[in-house]
PDB file of C-alpha atoms in Angstrom:
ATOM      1  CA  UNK A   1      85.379 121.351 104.157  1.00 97.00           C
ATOM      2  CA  UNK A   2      84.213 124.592 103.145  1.00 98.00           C
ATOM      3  CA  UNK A   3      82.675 125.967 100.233  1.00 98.00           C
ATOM      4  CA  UNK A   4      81.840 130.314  99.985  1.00 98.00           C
ATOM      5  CA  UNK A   5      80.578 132.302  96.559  1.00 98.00           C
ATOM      6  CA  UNK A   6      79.244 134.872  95.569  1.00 98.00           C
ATOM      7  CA  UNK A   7      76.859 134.565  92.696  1.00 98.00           C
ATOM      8  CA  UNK A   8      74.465 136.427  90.162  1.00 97.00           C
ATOM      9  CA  UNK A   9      72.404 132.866  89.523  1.00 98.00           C
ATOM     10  CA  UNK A  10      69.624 131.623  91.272  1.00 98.00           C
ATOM     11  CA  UNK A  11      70.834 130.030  94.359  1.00 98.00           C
ATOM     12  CA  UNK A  12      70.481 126.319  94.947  1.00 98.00           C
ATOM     13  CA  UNK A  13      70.028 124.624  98.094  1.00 98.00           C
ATOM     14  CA  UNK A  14      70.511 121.415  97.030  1.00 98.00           C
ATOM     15  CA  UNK A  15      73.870 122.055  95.897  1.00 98.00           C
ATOM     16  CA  UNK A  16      73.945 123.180  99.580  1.00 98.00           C
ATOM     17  CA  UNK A  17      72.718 119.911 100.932  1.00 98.00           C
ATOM     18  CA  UNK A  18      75.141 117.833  98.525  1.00 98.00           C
ATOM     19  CA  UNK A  19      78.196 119.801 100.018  1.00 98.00           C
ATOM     20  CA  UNK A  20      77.258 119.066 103.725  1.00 98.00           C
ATOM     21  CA  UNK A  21      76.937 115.730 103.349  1.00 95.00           C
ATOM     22  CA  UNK A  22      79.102 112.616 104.535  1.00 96.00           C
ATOM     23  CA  UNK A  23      79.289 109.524 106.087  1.00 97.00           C
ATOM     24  CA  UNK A  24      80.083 110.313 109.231  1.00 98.00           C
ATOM     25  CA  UNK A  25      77.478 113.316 109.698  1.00 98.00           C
ATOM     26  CA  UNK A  26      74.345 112.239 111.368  1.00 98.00           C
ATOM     27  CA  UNK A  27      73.363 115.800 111.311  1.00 98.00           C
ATOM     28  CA  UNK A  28      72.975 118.719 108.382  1.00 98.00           C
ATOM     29  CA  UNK A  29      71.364 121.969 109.114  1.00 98.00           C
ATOM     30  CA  UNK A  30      70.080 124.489 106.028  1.00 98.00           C
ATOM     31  CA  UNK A  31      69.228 128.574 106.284  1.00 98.00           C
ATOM     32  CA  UNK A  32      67.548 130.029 103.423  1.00 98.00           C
ATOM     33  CA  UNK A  33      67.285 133.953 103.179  1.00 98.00           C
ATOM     34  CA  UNK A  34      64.914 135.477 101.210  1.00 98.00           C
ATOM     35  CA  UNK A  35      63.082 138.396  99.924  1.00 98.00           C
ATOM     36  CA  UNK A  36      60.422 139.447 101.931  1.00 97.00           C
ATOM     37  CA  UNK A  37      57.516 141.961 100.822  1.00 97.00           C
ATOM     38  CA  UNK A  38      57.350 144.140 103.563  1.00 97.00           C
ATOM     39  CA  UNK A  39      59.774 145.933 105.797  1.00 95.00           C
ATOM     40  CA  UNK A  40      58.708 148.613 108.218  1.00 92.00           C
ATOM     41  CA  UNK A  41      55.393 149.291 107.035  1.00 95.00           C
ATOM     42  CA  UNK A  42      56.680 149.693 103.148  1.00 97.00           C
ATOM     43  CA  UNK A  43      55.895 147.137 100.933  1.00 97.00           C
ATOM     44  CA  UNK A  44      58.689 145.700  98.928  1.00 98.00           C
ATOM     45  CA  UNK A  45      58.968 144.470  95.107  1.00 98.00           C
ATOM     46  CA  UNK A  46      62.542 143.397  94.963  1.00 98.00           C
ATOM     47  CA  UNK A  47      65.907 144.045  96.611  1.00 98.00           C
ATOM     48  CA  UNK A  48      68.909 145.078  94.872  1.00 97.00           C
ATOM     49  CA  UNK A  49      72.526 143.891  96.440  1.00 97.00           C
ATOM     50  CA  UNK A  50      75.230 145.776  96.152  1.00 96.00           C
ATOM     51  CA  UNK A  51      78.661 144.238  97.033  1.00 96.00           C
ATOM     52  CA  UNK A  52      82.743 143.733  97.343  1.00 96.00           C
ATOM     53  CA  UNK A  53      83.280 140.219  96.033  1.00 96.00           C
ATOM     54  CA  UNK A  54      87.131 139.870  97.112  1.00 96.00           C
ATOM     55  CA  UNK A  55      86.440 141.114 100.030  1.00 96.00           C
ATOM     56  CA  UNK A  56      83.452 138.974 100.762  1.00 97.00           C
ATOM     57  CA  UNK A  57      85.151 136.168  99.906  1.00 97.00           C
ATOM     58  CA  UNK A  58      88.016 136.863 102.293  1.00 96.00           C
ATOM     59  CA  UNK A  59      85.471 137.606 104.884  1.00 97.00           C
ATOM     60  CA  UNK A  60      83.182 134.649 104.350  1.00 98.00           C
ATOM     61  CA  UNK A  61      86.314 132.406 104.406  1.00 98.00           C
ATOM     62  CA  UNK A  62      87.343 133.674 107.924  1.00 97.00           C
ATOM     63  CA  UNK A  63      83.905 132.979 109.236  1.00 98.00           C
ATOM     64  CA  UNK A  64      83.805 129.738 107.863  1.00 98.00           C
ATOM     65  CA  UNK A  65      87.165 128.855 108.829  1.00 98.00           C
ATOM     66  CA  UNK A  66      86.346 130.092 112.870  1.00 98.00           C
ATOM     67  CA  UNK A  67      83.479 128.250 112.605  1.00 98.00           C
ATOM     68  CA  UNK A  68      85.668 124.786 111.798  1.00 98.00           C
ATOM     69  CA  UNK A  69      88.126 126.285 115.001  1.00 98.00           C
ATOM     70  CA  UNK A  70      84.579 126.240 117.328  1.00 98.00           C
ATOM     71  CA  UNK A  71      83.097 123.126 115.923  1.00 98.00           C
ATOM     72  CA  UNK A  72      85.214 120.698 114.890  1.00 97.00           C
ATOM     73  CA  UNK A  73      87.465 120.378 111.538  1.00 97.00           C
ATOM     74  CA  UNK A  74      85.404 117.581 110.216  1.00 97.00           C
ATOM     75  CA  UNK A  75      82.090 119.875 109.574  1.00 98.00           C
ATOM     76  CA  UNK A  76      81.791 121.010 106.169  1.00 98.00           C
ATOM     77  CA  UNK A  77      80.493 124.532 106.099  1.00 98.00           C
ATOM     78  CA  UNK A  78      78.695 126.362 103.063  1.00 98.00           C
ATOM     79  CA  UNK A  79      78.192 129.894 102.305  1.00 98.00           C
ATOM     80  CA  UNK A  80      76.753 131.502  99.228  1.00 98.00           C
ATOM     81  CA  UNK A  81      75.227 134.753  98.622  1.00 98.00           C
ATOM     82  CA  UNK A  82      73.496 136.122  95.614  1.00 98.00           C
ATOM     83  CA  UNK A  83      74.305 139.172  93.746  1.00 97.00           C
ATOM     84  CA  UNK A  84      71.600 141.697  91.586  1.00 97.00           C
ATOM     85  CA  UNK A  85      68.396 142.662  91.842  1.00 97.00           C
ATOM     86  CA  UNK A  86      66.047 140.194  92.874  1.00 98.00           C
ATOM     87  CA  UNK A  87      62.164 139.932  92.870  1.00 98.00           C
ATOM     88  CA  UNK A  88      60.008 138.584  96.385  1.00 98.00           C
ATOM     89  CA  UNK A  89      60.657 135.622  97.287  1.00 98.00           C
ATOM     90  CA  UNK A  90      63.861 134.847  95.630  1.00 98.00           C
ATOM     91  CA  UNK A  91      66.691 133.298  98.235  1.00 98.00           C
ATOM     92  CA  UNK A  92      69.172 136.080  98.733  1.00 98.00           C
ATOM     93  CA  UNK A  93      71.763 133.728 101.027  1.00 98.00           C
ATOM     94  CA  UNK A  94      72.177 129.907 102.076  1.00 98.00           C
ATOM     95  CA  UNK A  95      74.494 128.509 104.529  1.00 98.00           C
ATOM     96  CA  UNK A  96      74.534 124.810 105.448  1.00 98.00           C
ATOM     97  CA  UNK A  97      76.272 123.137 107.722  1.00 98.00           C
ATOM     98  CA  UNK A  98      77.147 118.939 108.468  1.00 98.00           C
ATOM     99  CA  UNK A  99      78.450 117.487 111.230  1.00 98.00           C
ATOM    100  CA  UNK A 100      78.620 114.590 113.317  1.00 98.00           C
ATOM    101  CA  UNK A 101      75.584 115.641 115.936  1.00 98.00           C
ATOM    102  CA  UNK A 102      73.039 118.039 115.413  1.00 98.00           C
ATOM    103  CA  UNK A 103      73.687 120.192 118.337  1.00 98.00           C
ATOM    104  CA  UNK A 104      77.106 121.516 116.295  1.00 98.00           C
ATOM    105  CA  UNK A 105      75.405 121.970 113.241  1.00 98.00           C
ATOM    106  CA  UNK A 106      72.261 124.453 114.628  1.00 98.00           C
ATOM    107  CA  UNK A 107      74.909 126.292 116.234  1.00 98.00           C
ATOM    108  CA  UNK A 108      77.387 126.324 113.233  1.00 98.00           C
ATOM    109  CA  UNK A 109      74.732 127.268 110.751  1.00 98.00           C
ATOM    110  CA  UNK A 110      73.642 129.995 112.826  1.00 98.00           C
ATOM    111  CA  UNK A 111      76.888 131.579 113.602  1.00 98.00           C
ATOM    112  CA  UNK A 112      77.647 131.886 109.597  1.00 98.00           C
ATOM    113  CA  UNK A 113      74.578 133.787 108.879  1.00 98.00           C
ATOM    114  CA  UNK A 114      74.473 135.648 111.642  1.00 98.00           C
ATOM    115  CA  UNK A 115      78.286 136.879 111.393  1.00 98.00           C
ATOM    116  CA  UNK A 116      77.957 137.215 107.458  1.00 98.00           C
ATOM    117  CA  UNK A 117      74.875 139.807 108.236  1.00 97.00           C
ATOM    118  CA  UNK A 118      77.293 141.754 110.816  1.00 96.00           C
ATOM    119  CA  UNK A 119      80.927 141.469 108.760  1.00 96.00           C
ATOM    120  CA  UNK A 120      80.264 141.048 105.056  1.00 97.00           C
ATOM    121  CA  UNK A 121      80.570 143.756 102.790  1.00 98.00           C
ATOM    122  CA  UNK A 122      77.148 143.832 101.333  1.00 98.00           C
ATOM    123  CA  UNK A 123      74.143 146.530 100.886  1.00 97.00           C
ATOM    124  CA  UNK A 124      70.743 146.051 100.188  1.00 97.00           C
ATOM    125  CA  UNK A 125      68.745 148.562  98.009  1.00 97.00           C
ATOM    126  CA  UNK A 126      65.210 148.204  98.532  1.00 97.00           C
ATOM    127  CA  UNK A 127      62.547 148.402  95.779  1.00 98.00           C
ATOM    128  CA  UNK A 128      58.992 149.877  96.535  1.00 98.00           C
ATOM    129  CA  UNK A 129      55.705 149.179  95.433  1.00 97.00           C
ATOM    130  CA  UNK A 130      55.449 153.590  95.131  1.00 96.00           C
ATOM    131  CA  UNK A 131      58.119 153.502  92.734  1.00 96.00           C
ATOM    132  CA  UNK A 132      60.617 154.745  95.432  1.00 96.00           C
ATOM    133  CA  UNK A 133      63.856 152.804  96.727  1.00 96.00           C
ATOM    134  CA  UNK A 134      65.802 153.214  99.809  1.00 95.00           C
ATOM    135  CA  UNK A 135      69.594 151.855 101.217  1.00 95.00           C
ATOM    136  CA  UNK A 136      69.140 150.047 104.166  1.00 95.00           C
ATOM    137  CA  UNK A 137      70.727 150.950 107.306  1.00 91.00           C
ATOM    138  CA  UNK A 138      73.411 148.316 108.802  1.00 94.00           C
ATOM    139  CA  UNK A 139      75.907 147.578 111.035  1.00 95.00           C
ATOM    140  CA  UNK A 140      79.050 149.982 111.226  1.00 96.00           C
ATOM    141  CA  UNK A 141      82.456 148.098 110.147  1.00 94.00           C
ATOM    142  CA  UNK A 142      84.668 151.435 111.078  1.00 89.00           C
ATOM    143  CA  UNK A 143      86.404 150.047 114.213  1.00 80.00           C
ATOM    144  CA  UNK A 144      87.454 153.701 115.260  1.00 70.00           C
ATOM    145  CA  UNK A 145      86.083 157.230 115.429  1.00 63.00           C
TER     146      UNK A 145
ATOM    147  CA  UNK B   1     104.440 165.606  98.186  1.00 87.00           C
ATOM    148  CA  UNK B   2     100.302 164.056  97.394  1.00 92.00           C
ATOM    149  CA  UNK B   3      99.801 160.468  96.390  1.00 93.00           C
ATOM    150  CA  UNK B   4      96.408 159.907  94.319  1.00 95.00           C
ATOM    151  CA  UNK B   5      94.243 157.136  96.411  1.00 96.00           C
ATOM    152  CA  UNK B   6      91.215 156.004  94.158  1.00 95.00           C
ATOM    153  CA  UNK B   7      88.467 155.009  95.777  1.00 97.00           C
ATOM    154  CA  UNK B   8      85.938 152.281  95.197  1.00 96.00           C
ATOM    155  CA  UNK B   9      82.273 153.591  96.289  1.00 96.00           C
ATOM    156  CA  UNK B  10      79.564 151.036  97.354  1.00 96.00           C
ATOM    157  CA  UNK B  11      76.275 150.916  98.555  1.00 95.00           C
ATOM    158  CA  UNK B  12      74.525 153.982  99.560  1.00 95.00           C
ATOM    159  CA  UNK B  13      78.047 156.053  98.483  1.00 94.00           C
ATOM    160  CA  UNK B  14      76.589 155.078  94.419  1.00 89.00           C
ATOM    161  CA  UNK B  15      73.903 157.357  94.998  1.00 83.00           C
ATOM    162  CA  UNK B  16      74.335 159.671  92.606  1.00 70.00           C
ATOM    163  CA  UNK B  17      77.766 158.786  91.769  1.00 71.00           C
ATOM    164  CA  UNK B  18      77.346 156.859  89.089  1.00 66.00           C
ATOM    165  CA  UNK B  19      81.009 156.956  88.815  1.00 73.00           C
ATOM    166  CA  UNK B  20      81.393 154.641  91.813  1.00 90.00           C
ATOM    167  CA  UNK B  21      84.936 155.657  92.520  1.00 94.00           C
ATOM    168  CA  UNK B  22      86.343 158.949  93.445  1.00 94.00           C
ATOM    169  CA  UNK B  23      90.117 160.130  93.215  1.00 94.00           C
ATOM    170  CA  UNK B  24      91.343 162.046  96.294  1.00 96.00           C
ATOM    171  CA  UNK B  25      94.719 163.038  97.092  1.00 96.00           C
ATOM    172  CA  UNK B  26      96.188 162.874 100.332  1.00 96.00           C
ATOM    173  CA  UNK B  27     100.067 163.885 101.718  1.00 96.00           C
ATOM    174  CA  UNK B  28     102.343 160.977 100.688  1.00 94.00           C
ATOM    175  CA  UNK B  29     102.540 157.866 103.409  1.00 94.00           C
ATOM    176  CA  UNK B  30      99.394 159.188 104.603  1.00 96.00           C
ATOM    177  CA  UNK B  31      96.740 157.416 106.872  1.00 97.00           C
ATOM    178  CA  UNK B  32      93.498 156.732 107.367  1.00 97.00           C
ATOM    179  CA  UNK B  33      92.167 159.783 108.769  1.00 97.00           C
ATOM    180  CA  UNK B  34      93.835 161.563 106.461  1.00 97.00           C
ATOM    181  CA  UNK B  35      91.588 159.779 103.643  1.00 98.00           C
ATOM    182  CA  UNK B  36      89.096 160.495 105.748  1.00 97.00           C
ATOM    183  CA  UNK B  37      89.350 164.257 105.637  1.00 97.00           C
ATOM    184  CA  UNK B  38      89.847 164.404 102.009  1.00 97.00           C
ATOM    185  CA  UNK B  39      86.927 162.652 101.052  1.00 97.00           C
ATOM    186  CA  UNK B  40      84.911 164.459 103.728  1.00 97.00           C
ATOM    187  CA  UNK B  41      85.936 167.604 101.422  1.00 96.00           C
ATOM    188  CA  UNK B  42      85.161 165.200  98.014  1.00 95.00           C
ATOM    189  CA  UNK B  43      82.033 164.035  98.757  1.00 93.00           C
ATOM    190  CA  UNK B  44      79.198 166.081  96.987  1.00 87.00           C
ATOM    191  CA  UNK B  45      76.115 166.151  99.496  1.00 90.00           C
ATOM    192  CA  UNK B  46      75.328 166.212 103.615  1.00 92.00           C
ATOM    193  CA  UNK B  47      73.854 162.869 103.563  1.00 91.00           C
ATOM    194  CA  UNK B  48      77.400 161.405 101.897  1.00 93.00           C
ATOM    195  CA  UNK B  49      79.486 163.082 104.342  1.00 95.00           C
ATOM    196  CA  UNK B  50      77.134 162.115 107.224  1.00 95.00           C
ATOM    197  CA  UNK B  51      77.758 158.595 105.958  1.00 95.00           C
ATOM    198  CA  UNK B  52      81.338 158.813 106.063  1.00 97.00           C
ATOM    199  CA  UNK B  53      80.986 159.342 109.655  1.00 96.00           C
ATOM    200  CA  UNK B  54      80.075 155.346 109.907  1.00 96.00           C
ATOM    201  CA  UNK B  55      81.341 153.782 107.085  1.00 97.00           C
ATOM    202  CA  UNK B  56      84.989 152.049 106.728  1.00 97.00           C
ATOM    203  CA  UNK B  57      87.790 152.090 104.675  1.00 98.00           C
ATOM    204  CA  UNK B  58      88.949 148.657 103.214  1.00 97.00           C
ATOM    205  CA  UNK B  59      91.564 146.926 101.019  1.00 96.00           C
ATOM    206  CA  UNK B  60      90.840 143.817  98.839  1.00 93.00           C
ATOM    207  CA  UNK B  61      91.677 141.796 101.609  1.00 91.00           C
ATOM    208  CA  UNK B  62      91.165 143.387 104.897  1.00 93.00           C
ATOM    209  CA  UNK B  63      88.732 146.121 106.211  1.00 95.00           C
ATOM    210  CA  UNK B  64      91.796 149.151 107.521  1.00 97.00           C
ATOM    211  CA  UNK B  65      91.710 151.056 111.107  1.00 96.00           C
ATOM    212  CA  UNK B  66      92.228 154.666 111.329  1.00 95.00           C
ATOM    213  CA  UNK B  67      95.546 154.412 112.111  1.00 95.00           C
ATOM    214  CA  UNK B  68      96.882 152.533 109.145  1.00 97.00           C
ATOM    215  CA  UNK B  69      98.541 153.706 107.036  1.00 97.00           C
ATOM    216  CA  UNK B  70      96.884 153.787 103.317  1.00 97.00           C
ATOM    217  CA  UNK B  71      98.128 150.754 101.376  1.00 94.00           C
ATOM    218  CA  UNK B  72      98.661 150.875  97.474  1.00 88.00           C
ATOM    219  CA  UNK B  73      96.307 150.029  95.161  1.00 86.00           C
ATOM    220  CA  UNK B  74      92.771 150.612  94.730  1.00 89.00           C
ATOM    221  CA  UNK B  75      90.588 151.289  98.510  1.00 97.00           C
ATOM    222  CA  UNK B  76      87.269 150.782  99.206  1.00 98.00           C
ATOM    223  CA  UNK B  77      84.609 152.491 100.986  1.00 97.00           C
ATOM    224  CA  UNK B  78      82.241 150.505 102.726  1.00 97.00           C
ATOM    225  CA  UNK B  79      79.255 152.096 104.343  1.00 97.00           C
ATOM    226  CA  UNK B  80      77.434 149.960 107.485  1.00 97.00           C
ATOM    227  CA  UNK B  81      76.740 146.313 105.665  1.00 97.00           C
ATOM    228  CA  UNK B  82      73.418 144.540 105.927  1.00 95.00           C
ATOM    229  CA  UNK B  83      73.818 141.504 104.031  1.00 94.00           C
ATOM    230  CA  UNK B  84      71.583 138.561 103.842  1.00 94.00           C
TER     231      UNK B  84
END
């Protein structure tokens, strides 16, 4: 079963927790990104994120759905990631992950947030402490030169 | 003939274009690259155009290659992502 948003509220892992959750899953994994107040030597107030919700949704979708192909249909998979400006230590992403035996669900749960950082179409505006704010680098999705 | 291709600016591309779209036009049945060149000759500063250089092009659905040719309907420009 899977479950992707995007959102502008405050992010929830519970909700998280309550979607990967059954029965038959002796295992449930949980990633929680988050604001952090320093990134190469700059200190940071808030982040501001900048994205393409159909497309994210499409692409979230696929990586959820190759993620059931590599570990088994009966894993429920979640992925949610916040929209807006948000303050130091707010929770920018969550994805969670159930399944029968832990070993799928570390590797599950790390495959979503580590494709979502490489595929999704999202930017991240950071805030300074001078006043100043910057667009992070990231990785190239142009398949061609 | 030109067919008008608006495009949807994200990211890095909203600096300074408060906008956040741009209207090119490129020859009718026209591809990627040609998109390419015409908003290499729209964009308004060195750092834009040096962004270009990276970034994608992208229906609602699916990011495009350079060979495809440009759907209709709205496009989307998506500079290198760093989500999370």
């Amino acid at each position: 079963m899977i479950h992707v948003d995007i959102t502008e509220s405050v992010l929830d892992p519970l909700a998280a927790l309550e979607h990967c959750s059954s029965d038959a899953h002796g295992a449930a994994d949980l990633f929680i990104g988050r604001v952090r107040n320093l990134n190469d030597g700059r200190s940071v107030t808030a982040v501001s994120y900048d994205l393409h919700p159909q497309l994210c949704r499409n692409i979230f979708n696929e990586i959820c759905t190759e993620a059931l192909a590599q570990w088994g249909e009966a894993i429920n998979v979640y992925l949610v990631h916040r929209q807006g400006r948000l303050d130091v230590g707010e929770a920018s992403v969550i994805t969670a992950v159930s399944s029968g035996h832990r070993d799928d669900s570390f590797k599950a749960c790390r495959y979503l947030i580590e494709q979502m950082k490489v595929r999704a179409p999202i930017w991240k505006q950071e805030h300074y402490t001078d006043g100043d704010s910057e667009w992070i680098k990231g990785h190239a999705l142009r398949t061609s030169d | 003939m030109n067919q008008s291709i608006n495009v949807r600016l994200f990211g890095a591309f909203r600096q300074g274009n408060p906008e956040s779209s741009l209207t090119v036009e490129i020859p009718a049945g026209g591809r990627v690259t040609d998109l390419r060149q015409a908003m290499d000759s729209a964009l308004p500063s060195d750092n834009a155009r040096s962004l270009l250089k990276a970034s994608a092009f992208a229906t609602d659905s699916a990011v495009l290659d350079d060979n495809d040719v440009v759907p209709d309907g709205e496009i989307s420009i998506l500079p290198p992502v760093c989500g999370g």
